[in-house]
Structure formats: C-alpha cells, structure tokens
JSON list of C-alpha atoms in Angstrom, two decimals:
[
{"chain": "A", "resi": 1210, "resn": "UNK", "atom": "CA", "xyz": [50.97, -20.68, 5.15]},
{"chain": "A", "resi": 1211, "resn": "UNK", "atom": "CA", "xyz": [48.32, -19.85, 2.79]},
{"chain": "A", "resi": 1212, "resn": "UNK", "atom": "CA", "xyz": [45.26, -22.30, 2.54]},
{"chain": "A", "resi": 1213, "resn": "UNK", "atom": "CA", "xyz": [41.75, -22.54, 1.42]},
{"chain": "A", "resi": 1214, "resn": "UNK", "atom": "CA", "xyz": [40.23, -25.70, 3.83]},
{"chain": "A", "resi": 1215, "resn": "UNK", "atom": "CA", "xyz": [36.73, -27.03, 3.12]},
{"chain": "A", "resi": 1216, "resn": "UNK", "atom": "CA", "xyz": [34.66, -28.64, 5.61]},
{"chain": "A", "resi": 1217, "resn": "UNK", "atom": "CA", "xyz": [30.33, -29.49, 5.61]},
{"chain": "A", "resi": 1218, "resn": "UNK", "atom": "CA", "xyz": [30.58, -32.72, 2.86]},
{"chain": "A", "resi": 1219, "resn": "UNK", "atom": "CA", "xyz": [29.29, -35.91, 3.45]},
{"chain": "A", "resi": 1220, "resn": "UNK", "atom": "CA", "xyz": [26.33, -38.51, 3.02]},
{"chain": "A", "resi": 1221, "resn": "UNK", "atom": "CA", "xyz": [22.76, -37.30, 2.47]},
{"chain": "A", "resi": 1222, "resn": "UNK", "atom": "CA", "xyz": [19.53, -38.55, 0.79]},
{"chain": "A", "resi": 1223, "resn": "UNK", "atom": "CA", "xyz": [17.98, -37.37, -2.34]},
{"chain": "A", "resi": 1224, "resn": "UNK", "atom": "CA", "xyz": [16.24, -34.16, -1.58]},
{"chain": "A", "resi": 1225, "resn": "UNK", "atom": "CA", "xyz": [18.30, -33.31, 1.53]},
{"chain": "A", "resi": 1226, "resn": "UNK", "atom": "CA", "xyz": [20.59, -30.61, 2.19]},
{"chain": "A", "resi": 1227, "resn": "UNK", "atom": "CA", "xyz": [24.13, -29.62, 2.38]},
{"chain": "A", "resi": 1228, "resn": "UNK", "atom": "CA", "xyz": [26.49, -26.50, 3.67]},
{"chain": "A", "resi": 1229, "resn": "UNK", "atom": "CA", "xyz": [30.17, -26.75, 2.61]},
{"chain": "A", "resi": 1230, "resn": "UNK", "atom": "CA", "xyz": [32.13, -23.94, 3.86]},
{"chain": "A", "resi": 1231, "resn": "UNK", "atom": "CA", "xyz": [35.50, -22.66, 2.47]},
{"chain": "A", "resi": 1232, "resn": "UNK", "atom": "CA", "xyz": [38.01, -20.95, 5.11]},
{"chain": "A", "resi": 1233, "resn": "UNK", "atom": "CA", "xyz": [40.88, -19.13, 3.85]},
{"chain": "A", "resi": 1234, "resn": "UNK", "atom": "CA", "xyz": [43.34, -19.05, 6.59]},
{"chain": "A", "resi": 1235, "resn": "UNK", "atom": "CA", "xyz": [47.11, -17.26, 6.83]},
{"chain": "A", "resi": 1236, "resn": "UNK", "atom": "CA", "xyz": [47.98, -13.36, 6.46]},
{"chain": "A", "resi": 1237, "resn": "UNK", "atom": "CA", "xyz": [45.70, -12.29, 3.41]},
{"chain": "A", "resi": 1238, "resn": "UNK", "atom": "CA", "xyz": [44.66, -9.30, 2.96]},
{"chain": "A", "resi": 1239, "resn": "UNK", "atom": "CA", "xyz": [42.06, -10.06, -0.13]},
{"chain": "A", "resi": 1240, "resn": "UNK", "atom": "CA", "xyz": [40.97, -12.23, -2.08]},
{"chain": "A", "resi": 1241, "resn": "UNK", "atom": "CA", "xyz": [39.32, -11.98, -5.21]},
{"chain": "A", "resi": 1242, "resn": "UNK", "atom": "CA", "xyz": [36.48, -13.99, -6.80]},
{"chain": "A", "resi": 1243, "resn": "UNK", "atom": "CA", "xyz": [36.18, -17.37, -5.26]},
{"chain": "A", "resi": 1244, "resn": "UNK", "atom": "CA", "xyz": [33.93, -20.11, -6.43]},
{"chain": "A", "resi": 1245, "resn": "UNK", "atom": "CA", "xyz": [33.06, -24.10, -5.92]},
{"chain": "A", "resi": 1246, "resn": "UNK", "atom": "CA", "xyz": [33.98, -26.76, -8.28]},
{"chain": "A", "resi": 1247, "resn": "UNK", "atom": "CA", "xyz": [32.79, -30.14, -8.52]},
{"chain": "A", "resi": 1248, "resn": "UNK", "atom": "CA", "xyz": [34.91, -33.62, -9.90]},
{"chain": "A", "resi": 1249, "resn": "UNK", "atom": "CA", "xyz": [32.63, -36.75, -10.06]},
{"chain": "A", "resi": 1250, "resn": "UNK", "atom": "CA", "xyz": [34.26, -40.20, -10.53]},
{"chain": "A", "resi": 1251, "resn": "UNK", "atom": "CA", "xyz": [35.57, -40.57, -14.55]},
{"chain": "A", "resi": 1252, "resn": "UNK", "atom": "CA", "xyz": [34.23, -37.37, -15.18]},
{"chain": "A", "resi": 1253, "resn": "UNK", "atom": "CA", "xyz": [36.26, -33.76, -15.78]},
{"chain": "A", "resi": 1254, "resn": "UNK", "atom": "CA", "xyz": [36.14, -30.90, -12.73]},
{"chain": "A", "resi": 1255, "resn": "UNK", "atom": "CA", "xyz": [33.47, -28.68, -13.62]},
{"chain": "A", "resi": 1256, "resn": "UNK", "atom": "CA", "xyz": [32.30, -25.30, -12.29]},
{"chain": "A", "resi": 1257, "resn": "UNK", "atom": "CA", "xyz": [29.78, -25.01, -10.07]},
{"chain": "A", "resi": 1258, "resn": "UNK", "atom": "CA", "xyz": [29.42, -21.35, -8.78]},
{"chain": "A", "resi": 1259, "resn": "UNK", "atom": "CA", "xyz": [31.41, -17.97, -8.66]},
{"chain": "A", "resi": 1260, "resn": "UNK", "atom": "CA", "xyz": [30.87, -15.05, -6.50]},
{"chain": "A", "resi": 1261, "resn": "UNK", "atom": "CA", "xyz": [32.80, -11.76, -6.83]},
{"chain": "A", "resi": 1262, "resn": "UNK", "atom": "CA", "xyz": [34.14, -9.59, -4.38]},
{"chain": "A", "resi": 1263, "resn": "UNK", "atom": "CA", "xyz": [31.48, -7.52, -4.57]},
{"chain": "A", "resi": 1264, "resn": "UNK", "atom": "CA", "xyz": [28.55, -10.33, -4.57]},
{"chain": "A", "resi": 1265, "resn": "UNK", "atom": "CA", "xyz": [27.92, -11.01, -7.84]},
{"chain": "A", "resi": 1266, "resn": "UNK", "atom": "CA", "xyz": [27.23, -14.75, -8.24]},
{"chain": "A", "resi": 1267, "resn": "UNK", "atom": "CA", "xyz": [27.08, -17.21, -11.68]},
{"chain": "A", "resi": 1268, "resn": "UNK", "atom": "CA", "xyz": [25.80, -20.65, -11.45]},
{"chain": "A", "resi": 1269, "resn": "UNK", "atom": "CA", "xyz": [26.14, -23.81, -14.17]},
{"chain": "A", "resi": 1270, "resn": "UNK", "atom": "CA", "xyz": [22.47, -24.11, -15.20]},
{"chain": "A", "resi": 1271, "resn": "UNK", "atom": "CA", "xyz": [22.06, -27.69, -13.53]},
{"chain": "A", "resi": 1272, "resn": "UNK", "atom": "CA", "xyz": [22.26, -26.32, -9.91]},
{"chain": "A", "resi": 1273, "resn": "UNK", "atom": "CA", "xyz": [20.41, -23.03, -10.37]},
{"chain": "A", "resi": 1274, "resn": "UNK", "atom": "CA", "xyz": [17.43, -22.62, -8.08]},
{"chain": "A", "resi": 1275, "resn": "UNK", "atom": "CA", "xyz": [18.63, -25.38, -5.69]},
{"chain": "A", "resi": 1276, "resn": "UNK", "atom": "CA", "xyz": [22.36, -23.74, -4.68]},
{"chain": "A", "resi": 1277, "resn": "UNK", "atom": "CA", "xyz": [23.13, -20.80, -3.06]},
{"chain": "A", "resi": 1278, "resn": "UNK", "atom": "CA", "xyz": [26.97, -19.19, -3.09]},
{"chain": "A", "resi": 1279, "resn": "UNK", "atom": "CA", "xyz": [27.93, -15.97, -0.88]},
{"chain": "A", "resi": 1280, "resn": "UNK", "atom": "CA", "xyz": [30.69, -14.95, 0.66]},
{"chain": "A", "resi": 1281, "resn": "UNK", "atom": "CA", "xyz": [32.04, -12.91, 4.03]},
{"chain": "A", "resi": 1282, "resn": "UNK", "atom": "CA", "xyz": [34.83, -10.87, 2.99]},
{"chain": "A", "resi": 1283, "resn": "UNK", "atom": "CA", "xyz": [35.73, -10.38, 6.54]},
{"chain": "A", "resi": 1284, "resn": "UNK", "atom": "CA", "xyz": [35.49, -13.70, 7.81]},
{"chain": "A", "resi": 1285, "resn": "UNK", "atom": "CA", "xyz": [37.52, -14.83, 4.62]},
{"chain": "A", "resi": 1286, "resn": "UNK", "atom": "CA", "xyz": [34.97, -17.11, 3.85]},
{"chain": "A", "resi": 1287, "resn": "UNK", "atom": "CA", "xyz": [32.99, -18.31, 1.26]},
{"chain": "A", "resi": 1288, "resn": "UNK", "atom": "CA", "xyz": [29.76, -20.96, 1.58]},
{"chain": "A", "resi": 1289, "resn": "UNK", "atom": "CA", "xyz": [27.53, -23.14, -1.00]},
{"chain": "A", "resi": 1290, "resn": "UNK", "atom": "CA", "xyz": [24.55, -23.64, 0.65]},
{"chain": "A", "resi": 1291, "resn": "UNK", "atom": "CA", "xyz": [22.82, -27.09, -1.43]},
{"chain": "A", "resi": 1292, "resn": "UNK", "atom": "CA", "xyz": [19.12, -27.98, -1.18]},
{"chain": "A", "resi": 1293, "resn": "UNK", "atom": "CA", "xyz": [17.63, -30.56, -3.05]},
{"chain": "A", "resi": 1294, "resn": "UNK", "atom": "CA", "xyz": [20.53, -32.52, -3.59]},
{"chain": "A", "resi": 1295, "resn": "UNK", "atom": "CA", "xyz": [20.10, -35.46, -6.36]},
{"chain": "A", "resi": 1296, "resn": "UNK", "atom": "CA", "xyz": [22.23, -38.48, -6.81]},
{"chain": "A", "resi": 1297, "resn": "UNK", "atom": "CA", "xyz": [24.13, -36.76, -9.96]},
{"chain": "A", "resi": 1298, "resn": "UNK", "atom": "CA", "xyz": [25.34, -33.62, -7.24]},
{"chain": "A", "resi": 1299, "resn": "UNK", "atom": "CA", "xyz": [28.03, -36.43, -5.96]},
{"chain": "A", "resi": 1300, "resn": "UNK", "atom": "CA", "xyz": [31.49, -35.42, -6.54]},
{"chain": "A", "resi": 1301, "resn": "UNK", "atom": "CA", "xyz": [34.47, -34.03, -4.88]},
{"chain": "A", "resi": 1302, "resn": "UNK", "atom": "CA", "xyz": [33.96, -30.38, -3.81]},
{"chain": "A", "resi": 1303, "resn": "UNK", "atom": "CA", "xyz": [36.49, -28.05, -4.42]},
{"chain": "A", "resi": 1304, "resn": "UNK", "atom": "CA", "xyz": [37.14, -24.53, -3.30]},
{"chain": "A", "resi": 1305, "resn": "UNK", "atom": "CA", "xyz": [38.77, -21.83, -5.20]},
{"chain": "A", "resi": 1306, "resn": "UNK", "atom": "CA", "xyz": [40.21, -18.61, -5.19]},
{"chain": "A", "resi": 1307, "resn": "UNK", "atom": "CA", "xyz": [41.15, -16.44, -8.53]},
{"chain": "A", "resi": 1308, "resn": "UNK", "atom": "CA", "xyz": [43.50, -14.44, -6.25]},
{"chain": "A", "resi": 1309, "resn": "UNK", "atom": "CA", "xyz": [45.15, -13.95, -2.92]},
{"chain": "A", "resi": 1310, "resn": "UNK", "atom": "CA", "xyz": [46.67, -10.85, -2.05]},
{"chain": "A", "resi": 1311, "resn": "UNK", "atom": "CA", "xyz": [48.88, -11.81, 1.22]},
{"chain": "A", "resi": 1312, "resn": "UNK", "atom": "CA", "xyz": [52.34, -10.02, 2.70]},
{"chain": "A", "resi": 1313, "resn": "UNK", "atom": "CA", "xyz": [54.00, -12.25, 0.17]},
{"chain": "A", "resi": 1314, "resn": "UNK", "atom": "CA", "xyz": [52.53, -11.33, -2.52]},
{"chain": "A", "resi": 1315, "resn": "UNK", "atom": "CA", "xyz": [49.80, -12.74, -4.79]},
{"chain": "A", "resi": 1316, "resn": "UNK", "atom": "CA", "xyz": [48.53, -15.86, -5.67]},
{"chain": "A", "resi": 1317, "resn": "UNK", "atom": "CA", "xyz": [46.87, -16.90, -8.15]},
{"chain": "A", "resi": 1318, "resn": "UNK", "atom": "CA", "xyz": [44.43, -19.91, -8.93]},
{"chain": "A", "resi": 1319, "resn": "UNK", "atom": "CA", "xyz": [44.58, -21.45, -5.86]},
{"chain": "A", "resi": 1320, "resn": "UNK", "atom": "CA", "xyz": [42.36, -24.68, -4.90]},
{"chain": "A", "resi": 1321, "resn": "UNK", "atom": "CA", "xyz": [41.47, -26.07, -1.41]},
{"chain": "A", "resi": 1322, "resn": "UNK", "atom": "CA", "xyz": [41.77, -29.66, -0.82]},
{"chain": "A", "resi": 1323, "resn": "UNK", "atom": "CA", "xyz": [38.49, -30.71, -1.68]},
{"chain": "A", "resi": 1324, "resn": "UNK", "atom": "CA", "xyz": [35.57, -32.25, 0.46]},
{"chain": "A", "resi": 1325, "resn": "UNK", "atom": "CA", "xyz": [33.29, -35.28, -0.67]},
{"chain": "A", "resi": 1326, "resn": "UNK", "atom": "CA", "xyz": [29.73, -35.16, -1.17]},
{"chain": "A", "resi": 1327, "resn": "UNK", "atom": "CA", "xyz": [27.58, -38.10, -1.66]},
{"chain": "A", "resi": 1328, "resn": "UNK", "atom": "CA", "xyz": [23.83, -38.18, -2.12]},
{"chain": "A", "resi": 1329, "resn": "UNK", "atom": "CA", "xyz": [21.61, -40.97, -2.15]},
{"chain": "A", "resi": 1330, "resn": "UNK", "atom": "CA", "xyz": [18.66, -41.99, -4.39]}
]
C-alpha cells in the first residue's frame, strides 16, 4: 500500500526549531513534485513549500528565510527543516505528492496524514 507518513511535529517555543520528515513507503518508482501544507484551526490549508524532482523549491512569502524544503529522491523522502518558529507557524502539517508512479499505476494528489505543530509565544 501506497503512503506518504509524516513524523518530527510537536511542541516548541517561539524561536525554536523543527524537522518534519515525509516518507513515502510501498513499490514506487517516482514521484513527482512533493511539497508541505499547513491547516491552522478555522483557517483554510495553505501551501507552504514545493520542491521539484529536480530541486527546485517555492516558498509562501511568510516562511521564506526561516524554512528550508529538499528532498532525497532515493530515500523517497522529502524534509522541511523550520527555524525560527513563531506562534502563527501552528497548524497541522501535511505532506504531499503531485504524483506517484508505482507498479499500479499512478497517483495523483496524494496527501499524508498530517503531523501537528505547535509553537509557543
């Protein structure tokens, strides 16, 4: 079975820092860009970071300079590195992927589970 799991949330101060990592796990053989989204409470999910394949990386202007996406193509995994968290960074986490390529066949928009990130002022 196909999945993208997220691990590295949880409870940090204002100013601290965070690694959430995103596994894809099962028989893929690629996967195409992949990228974090974020879901605070009463608010709508909003992008965070893409990386290509090939490296290329955007960011939503609020987290630029302070987050840092990249990827292992090998490994299947993809990381957001967070530094100088702030109180307004806490939301749900979510990992995505545009595409999987697997024995199956391909998948498309496919979404881990989600971790939680909190950050205190």
């Amino acid at each position: 079975q196909v999945q993208l799991v997220e691990s590295g949330g949880g409870l940090v101060q204002a100013g601290g820092s965070l690694r959430l990592s995103c596994a894809a796990s099962g028989s893929i053989f690629s996967i195409s860009a992949m990228g974090w989204y974020r879901q605070a409470p009463g608010k709508q999910r909003e992008l965070v970071a893409t990386i290509s394949s090939g490296g290329s990386t955007n960011y939503v202007d609020s987290v630029k300079g302070r987050f840092t996406i990249s990827r292992d193509n090998a490994k299947k995994t993809v990381w957001l590195q967070m530094n100088s968290l702030k109180p307004e960074d806490t939301a749900v986490y979510y990992c995505h992927a545009d595409s999987l390529t697997t024995g199956r066949g391909t998948f498309y928009d496919y979404w881990g589970q989600g971790t939680q990130v909190t950050v205190s002022s």
